[in-house]
Structure formats: C-alpha cells, structure tokens
PDB file of C-alpha atoms in Angstrom:
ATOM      1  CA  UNK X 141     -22.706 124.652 -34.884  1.00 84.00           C
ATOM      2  CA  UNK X 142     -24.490 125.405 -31.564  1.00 93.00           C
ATOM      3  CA  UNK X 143     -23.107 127.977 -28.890  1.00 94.00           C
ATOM      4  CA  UNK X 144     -25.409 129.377 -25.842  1.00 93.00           C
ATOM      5  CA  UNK X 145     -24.185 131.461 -22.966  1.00 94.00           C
ATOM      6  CA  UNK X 146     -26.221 132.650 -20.247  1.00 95.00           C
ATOM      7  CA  UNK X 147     -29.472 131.513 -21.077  1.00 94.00           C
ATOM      8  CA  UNK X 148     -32.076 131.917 -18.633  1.00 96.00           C
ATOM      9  CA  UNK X 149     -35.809 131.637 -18.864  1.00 94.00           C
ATOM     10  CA  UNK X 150     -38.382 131.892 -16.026  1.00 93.00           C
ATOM     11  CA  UNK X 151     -42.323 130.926 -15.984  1.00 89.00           C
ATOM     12  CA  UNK X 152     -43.565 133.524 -13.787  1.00 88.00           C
ATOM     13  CA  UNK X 153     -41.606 133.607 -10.611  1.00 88.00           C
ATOM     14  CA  UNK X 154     -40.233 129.726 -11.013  1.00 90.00           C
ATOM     15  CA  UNK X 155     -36.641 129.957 -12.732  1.00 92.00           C
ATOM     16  CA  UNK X 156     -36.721 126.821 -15.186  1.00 93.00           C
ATOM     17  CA  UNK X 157     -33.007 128.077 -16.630  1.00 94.00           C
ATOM     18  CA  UNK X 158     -30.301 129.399 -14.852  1.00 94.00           C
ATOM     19  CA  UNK X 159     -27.850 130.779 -17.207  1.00 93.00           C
ATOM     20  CA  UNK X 160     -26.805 127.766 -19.289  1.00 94.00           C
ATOM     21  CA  UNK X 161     -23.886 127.442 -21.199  1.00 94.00           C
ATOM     22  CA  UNK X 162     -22.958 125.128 -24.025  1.00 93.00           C
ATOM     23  CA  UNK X 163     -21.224 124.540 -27.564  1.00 94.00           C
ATOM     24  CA  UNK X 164     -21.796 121.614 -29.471  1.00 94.00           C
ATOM     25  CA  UNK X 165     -19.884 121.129 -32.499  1.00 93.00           C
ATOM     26  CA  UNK X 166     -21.044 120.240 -36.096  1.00 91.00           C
ATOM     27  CA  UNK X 167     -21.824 116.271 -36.647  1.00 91.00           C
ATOM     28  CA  UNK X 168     -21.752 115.399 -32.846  1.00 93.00           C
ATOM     29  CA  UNK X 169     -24.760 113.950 -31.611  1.00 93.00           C
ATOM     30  CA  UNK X 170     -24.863 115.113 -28.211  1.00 94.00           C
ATOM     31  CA  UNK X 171     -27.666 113.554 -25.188  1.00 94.00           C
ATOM     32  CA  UNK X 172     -29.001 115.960 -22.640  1.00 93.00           C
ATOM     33  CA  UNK X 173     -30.211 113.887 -19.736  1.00 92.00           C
ATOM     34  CA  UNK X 174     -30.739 114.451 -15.933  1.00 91.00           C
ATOM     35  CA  UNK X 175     -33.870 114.153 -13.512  1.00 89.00           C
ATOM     36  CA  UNK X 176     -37.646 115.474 -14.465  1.00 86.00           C
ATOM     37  CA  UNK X 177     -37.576 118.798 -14.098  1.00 85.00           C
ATOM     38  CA  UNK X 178     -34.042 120.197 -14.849  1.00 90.00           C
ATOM     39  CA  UNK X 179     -35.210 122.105 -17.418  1.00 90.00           C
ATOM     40  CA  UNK X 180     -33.775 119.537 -20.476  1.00 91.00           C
ATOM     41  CA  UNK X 181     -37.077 120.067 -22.715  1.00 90.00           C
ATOM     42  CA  UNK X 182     -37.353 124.150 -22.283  1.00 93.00           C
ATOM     43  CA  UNK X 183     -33.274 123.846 -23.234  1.00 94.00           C
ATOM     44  CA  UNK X 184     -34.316 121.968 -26.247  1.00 93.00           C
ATOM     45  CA  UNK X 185     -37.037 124.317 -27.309  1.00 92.00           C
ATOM     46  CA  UNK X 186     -35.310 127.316 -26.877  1.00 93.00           C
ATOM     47  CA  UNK X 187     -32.371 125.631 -29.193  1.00 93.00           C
ATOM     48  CA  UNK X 188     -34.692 125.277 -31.709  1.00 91.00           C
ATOM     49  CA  UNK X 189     -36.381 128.657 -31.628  1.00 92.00           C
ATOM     50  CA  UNK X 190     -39.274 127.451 -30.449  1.00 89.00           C
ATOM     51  CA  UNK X 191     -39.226 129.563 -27.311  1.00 91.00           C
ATOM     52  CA  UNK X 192     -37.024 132.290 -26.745  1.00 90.00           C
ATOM     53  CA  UNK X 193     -34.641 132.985 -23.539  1.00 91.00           C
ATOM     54  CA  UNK X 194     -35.139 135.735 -20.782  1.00 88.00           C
ATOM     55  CA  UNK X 195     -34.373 139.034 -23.636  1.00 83.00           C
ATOM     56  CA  UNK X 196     -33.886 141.274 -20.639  1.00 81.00           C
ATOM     57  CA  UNK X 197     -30.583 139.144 -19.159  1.00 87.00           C
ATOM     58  CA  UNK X 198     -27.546 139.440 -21.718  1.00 90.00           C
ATOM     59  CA  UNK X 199     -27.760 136.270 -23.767  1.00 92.00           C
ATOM     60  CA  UNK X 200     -25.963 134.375 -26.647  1.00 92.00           C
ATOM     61  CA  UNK X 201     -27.495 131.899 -29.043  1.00 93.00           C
ATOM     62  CA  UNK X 202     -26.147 131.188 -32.038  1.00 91.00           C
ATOM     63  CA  UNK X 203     -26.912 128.169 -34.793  1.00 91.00           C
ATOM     64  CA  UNK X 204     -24.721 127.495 -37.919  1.00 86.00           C
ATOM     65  CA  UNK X 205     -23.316 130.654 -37.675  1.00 86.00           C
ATOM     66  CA  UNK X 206     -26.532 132.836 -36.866  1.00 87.00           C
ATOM     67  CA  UNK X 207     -27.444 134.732 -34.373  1.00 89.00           C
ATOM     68  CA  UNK X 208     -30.719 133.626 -33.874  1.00 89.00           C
ATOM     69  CA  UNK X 209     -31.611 136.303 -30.817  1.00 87.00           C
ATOM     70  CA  UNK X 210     -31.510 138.708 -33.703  1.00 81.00           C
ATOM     71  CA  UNK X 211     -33.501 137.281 -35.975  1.00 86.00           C
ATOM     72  CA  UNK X 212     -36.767 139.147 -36.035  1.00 85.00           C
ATOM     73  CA  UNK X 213     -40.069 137.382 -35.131  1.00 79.00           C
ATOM     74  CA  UNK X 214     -41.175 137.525 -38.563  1.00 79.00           C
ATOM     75  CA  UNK X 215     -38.073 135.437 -39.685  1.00 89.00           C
ATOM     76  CA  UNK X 216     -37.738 133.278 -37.431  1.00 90.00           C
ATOM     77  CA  UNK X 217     -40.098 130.337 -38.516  1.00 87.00           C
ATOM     78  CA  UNK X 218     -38.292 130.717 -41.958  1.00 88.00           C
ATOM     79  CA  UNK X 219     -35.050 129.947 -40.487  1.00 90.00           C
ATOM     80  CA  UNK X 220     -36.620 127.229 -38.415  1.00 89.00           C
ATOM     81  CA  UNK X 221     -38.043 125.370 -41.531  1.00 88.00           C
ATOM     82  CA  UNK X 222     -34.533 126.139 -43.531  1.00 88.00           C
ATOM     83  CA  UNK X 223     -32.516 124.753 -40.568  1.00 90.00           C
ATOM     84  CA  UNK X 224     -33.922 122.982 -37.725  1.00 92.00           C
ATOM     85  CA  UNK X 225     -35.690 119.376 -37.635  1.00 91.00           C
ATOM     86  CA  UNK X 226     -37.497 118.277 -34.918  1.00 90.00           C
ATOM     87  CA  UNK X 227     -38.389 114.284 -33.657  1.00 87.00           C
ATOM     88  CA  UNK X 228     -40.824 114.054 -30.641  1.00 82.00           C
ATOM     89  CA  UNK X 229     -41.656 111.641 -28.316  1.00 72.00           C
ATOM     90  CA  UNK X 230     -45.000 111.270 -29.917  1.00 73.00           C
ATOM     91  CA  UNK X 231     -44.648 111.443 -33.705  1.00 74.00           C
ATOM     92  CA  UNK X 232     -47.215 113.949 -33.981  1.00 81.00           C
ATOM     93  CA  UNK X 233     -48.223 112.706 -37.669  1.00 92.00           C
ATOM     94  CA  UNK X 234     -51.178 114.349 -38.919  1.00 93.00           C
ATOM     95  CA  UNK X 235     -53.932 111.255 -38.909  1.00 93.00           C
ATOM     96  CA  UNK X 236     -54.964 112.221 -42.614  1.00 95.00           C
ATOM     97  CA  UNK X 237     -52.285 112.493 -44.619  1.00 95.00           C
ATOM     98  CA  UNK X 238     -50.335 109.410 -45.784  1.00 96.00           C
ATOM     99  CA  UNK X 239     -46.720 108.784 -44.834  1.00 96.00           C
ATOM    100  CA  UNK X 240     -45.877 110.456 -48.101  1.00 96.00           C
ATOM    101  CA  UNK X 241     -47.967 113.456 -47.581  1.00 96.00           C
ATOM    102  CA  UNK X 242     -46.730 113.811 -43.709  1.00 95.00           C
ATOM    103  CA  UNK X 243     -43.136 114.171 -44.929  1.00 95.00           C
ATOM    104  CA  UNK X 244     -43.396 116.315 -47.687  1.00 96.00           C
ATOM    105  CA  UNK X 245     -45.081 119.176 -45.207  1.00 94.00           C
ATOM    106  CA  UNK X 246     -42.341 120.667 -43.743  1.00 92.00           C
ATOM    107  CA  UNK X 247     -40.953 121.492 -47.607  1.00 94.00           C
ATOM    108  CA  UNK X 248     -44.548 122.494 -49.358  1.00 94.00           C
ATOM    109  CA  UNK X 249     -44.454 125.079 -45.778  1.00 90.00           C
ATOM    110  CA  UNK X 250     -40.883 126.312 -47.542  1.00 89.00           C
ATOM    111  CA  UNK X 251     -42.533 126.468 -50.789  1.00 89.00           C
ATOM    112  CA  UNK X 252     -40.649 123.912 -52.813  1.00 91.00           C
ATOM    113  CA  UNK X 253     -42.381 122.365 -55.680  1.00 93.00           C
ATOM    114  CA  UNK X 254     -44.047 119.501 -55.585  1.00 93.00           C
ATOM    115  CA  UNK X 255     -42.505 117.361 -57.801  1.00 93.00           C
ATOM    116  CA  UNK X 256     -38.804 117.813 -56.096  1.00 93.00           C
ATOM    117  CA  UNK X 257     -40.552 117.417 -52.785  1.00 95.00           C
ATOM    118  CA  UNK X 258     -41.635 114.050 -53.661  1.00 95.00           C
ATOM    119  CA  UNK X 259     -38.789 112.879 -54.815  1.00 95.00           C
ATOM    120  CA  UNK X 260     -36.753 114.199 -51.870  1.00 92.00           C
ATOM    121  CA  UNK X 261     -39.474 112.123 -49.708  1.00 95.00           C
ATOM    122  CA  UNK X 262     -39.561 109.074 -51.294  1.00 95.00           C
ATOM    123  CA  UNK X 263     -35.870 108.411 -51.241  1.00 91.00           C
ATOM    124  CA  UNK X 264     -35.464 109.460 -47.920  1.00 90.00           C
ATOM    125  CA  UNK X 265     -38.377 106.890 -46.906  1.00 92.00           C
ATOM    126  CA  UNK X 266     -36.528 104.577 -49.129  1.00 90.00           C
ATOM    127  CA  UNK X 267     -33.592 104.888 -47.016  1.00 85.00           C
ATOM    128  CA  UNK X 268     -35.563 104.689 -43.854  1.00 84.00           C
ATOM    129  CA  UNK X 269     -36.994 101.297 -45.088  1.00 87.00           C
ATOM    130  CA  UNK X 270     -40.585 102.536 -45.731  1.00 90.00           C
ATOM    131  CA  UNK X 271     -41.102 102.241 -49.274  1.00 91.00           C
ATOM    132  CA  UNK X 272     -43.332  99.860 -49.357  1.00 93.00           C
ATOM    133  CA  UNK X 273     -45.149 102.176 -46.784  1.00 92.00           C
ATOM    134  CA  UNK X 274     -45.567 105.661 -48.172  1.00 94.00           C
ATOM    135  CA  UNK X 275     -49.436 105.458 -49.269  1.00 96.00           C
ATOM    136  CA  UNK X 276     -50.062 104.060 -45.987  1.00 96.00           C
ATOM    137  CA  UNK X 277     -51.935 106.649 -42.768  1.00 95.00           C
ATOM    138  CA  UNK X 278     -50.219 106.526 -39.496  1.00 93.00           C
ATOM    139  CA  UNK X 279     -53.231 104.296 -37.892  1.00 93.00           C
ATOM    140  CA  UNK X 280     -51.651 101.970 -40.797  1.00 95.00           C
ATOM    141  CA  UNK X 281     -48.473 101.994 -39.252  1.00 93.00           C
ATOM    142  CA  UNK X 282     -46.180 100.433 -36.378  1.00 89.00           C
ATOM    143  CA  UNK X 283     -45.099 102.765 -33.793  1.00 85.00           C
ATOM    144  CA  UNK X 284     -41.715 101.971 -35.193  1.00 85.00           C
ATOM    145  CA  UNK X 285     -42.731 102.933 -38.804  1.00 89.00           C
ATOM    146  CA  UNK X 286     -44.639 106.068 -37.391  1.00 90.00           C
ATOM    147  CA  UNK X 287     -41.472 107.275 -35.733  1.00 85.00           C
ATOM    148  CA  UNK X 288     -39.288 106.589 -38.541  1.00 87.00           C
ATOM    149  CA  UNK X 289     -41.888 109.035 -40.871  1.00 92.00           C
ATOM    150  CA  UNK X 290     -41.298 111.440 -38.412  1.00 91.00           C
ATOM    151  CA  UNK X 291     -37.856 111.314 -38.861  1.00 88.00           C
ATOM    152  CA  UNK X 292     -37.998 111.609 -42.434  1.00 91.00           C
ATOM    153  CA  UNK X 293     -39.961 114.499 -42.222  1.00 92.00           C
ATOM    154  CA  UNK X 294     -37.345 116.077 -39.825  1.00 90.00           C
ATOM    155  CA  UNK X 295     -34.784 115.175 -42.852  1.00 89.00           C
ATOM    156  CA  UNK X 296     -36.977 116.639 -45.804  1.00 93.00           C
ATOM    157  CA  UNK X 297     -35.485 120.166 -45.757  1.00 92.00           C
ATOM    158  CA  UNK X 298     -31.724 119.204 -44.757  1.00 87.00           C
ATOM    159  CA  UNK X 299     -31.785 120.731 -41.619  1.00 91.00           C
ATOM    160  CA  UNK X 300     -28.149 121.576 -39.852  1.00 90.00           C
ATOM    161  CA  UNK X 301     -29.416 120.212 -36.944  1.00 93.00           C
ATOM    162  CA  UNK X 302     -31.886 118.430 -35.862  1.00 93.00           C
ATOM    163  CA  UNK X 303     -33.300 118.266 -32.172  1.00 93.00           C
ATOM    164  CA  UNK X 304     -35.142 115.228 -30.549  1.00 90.00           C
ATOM    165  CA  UNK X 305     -37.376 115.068 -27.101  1.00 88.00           C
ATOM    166  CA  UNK X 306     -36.995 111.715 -25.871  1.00 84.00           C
ATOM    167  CA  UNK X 307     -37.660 110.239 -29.187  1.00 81.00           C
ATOM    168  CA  UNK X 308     -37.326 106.686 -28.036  1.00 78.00           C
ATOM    169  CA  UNK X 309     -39.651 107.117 -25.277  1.00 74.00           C
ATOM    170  CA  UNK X 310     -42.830 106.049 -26.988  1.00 74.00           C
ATOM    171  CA  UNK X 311     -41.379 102.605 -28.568  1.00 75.00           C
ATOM    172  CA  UNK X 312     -40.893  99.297 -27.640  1.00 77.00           C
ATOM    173  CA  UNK X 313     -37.200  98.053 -26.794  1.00 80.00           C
ATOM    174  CA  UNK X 314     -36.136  96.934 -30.495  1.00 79.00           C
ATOM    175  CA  UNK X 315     -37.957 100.013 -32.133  1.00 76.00           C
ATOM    176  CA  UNK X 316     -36.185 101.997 -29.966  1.00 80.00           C
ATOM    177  CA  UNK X 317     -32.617 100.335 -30.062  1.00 82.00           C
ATOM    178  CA  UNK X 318     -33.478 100.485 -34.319  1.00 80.00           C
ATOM    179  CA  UNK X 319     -34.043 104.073 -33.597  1.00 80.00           C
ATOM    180  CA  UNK X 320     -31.101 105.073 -31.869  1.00 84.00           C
ATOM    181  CA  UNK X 321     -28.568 102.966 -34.196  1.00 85.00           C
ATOM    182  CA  UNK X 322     -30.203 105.176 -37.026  1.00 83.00           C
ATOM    183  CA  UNK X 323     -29.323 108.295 -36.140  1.00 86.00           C
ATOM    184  CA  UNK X 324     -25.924 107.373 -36.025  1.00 88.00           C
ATOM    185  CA  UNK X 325     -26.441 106.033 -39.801  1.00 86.00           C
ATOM    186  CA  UNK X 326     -28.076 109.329 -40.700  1.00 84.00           C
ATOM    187  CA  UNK X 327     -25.326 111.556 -38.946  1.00 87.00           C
ATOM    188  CA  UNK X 328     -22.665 109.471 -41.181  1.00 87.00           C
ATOM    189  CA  UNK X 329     -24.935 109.613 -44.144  1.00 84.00           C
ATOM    190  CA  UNK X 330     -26.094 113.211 -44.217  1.00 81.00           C
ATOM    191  CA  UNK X 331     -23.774 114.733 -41.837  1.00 85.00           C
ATOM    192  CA  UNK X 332     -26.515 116.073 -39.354  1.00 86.00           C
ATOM    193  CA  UNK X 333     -25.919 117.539 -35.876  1.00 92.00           C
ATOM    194  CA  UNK X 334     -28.161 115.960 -33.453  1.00 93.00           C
ATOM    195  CA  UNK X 335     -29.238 116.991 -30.087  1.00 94.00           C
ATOM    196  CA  UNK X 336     -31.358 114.352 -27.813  1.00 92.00           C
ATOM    197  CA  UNK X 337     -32.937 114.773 -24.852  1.00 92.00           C
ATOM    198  CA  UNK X 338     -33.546 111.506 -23.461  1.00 88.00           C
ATOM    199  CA  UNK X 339     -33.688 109.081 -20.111  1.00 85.00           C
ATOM    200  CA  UNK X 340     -32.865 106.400 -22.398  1.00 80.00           C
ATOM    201  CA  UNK X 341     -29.438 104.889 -20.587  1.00 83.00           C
ATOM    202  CA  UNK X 342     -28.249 103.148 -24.006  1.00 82.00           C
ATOM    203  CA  UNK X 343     -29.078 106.561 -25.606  1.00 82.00           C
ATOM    204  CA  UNK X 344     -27.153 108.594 -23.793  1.00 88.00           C
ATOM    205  CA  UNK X 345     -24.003 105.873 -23.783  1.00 88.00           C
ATOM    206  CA  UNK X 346     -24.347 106.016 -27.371  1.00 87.00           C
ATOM    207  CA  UNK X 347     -23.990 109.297 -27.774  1.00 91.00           C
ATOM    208  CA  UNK X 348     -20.724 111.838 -28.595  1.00 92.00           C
ATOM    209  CA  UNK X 349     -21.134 113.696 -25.357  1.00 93.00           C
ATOM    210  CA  UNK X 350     -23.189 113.945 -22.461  1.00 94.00           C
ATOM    211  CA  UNK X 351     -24.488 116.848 -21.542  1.00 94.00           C
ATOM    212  CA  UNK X 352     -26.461 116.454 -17.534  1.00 94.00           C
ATOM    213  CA  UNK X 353     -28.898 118.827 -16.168  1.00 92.00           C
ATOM    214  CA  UNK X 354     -29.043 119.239 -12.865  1.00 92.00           C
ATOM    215  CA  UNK X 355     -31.883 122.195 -11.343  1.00 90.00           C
ATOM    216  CA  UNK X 356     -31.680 124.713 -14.757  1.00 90.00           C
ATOM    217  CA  UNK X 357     -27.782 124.072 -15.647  1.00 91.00           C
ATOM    218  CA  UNK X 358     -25.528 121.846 -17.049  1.00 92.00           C
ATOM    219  CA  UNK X 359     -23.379 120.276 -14.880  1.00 87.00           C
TER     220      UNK X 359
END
C-alpha cells in the first residue's frame, strides 16, 4: 500500500528527515510515535502529498501502487482527494457549514453530484452515530461529535488510506478511547489503511505495528 525509501527533507540547513524507510501493508493500521521533534508530522505530510521530499536525493514513494514523486504538480491534489483522507488533531471543520455540509466537501471538490454525495454522507454519519446530528454547526457539537465529522469527511471519497496527526489529542479520555476503538471498526468495515501519528500510549498498543522515530528515522 505504502513504500518509502530514502526520504529526506531539510528546512533550510536543519535536516528534519534523514533518509527514512518504510512499507506498510494494505489494512494495517500502523502508529508512528517517538519524542517532539523526530520528524513524525513532516513523515506524515509528506505520505500524504502534502509536502514533498528532498527531489535532489534519490527517493521512492509510492501509494496504492503509484508513484506519487511522478505525479506532476498539477495532479497531485486530484490524486490526494481520490485517495488520501486526512483526521487532525483539531478537526478543522469549517464553522459555517453544518455537519452535513462539512462532509460532503471533500466529494463536491471531486465533482460528484450532489445528490450521491449526500447520500454517501448521511450513511456514513449514520454509521458514525451522528444522525440525529447532521443539520447541526460544529459550535453545536461535542468535541467527540466534531471529531467523528471529521472522520466522516476523511471517509466520503473512499480513500486507500487515510492518515491521522494525533487525532486523539484534542479529546477527553472516553472520546478518545471511542475514537481509537473506531478506527479499528472502520478498518474492518471499509477495509482502510490507516497511519497515526500519536503520543497516545493506548493508541499506539492498539495498533498493527509500531513504527518509532527517533532524530529523522525510524528506528
């Protein structure tokens, strides 16, 4: 599903990445922990195309059996919205939209029609235990609720994989255990590769694998 060799990435002179190698397999849910600073959210970003690795140093990055590093610029957010899903610490809702409306985004930016859209949202916010919650604005909503709308969202286009920044991070202790035990539901449901990076202890114990970063590589 995932394979990366020899990624590197530097902000100015400071090398975040130091040539990181890794393969995660479809339907694992691997965590990516370590210490502030390892470089576990640039990792994450540059799986999911959201930043790119060093192009000068001789790199491999591939996702469901794409090369992404030659995927032109242009392309690129296509593929993202075709294949990737993405659950943040802080939901990052947009305040005036309804739960319903903040889901459906990700498939009105791929152009699917409205009607199929909302259909595809409802159940999945259905399934997420938020039906009764779909006209409702995020200031409406638990932090609990809000997270789970962003999850949906990350679901509306059937991603391959979908990667989360310490998604737990901003909840209380139930929300976040609820959290957690869902994404094993959803992997068994949908069959969804998901990559966490997280300090959450029960997170990472839950998890497939382990992956831990340790000063720009896994160790």
């Amino acid at each position: 599903m995932i394979v990366g060799k020899n990624i590197h990435k530097y902000y100015g002179d400071v090398e975040i990445l130091k040539g990181v190698n890794l393969h995660i397999k479809k339907g694992e849910i691997v965590a990516i922990v370590g210490p502030s600073g390892a470089g576990k959210t640039t990792l994450l970003q540059i799986l999911g195309t959201l930043d790119t690795p060093q192009k000068e140093i001789n790199y491999e990055l591939t996702i469901n059996t794409t090369s992404v590093k030659n995927i032109s610029d242009k392309d690129i957010s296509t593929f993202r919205n075709q294949h990737i899903g993405f659950i943040f610490q802080f939901h990052q809702l947009l305040p005036e939209f309804t739960a319903l409306e903040n889901v459906c985004i990700p498939a009105y930016i791929g152009r699917k029609g409205k009607k199929e859209t909302e259909k595809k949202a409802k159940e999945l916010l259905e399934f997420l235990g938020l039906s009764h919650r779909i006209d409702h604005k995020p200031n409406q909503l638990s932090g609990g609720e809000q997270q789970r709308v962003a999850v949906a969202r990350a679901l509306i286009n059937d991603p391959s994989v979908i990667f989360a920044d310490e998604p737990s991070g901003n909840l209380d202790s139930t929300s976040a255990k609820n959290l957690h035990e869902l994404f094993f539901k959803l992997r068994d449901e949908f069959g969804q590769t998901f990559v966490l990076v997280t300090h959450n202890k029960e997170l990472a114990e839950m998890a497939d694998r382990t992956l831990v970063m340790k000063d720009g590589v896994i160790v």
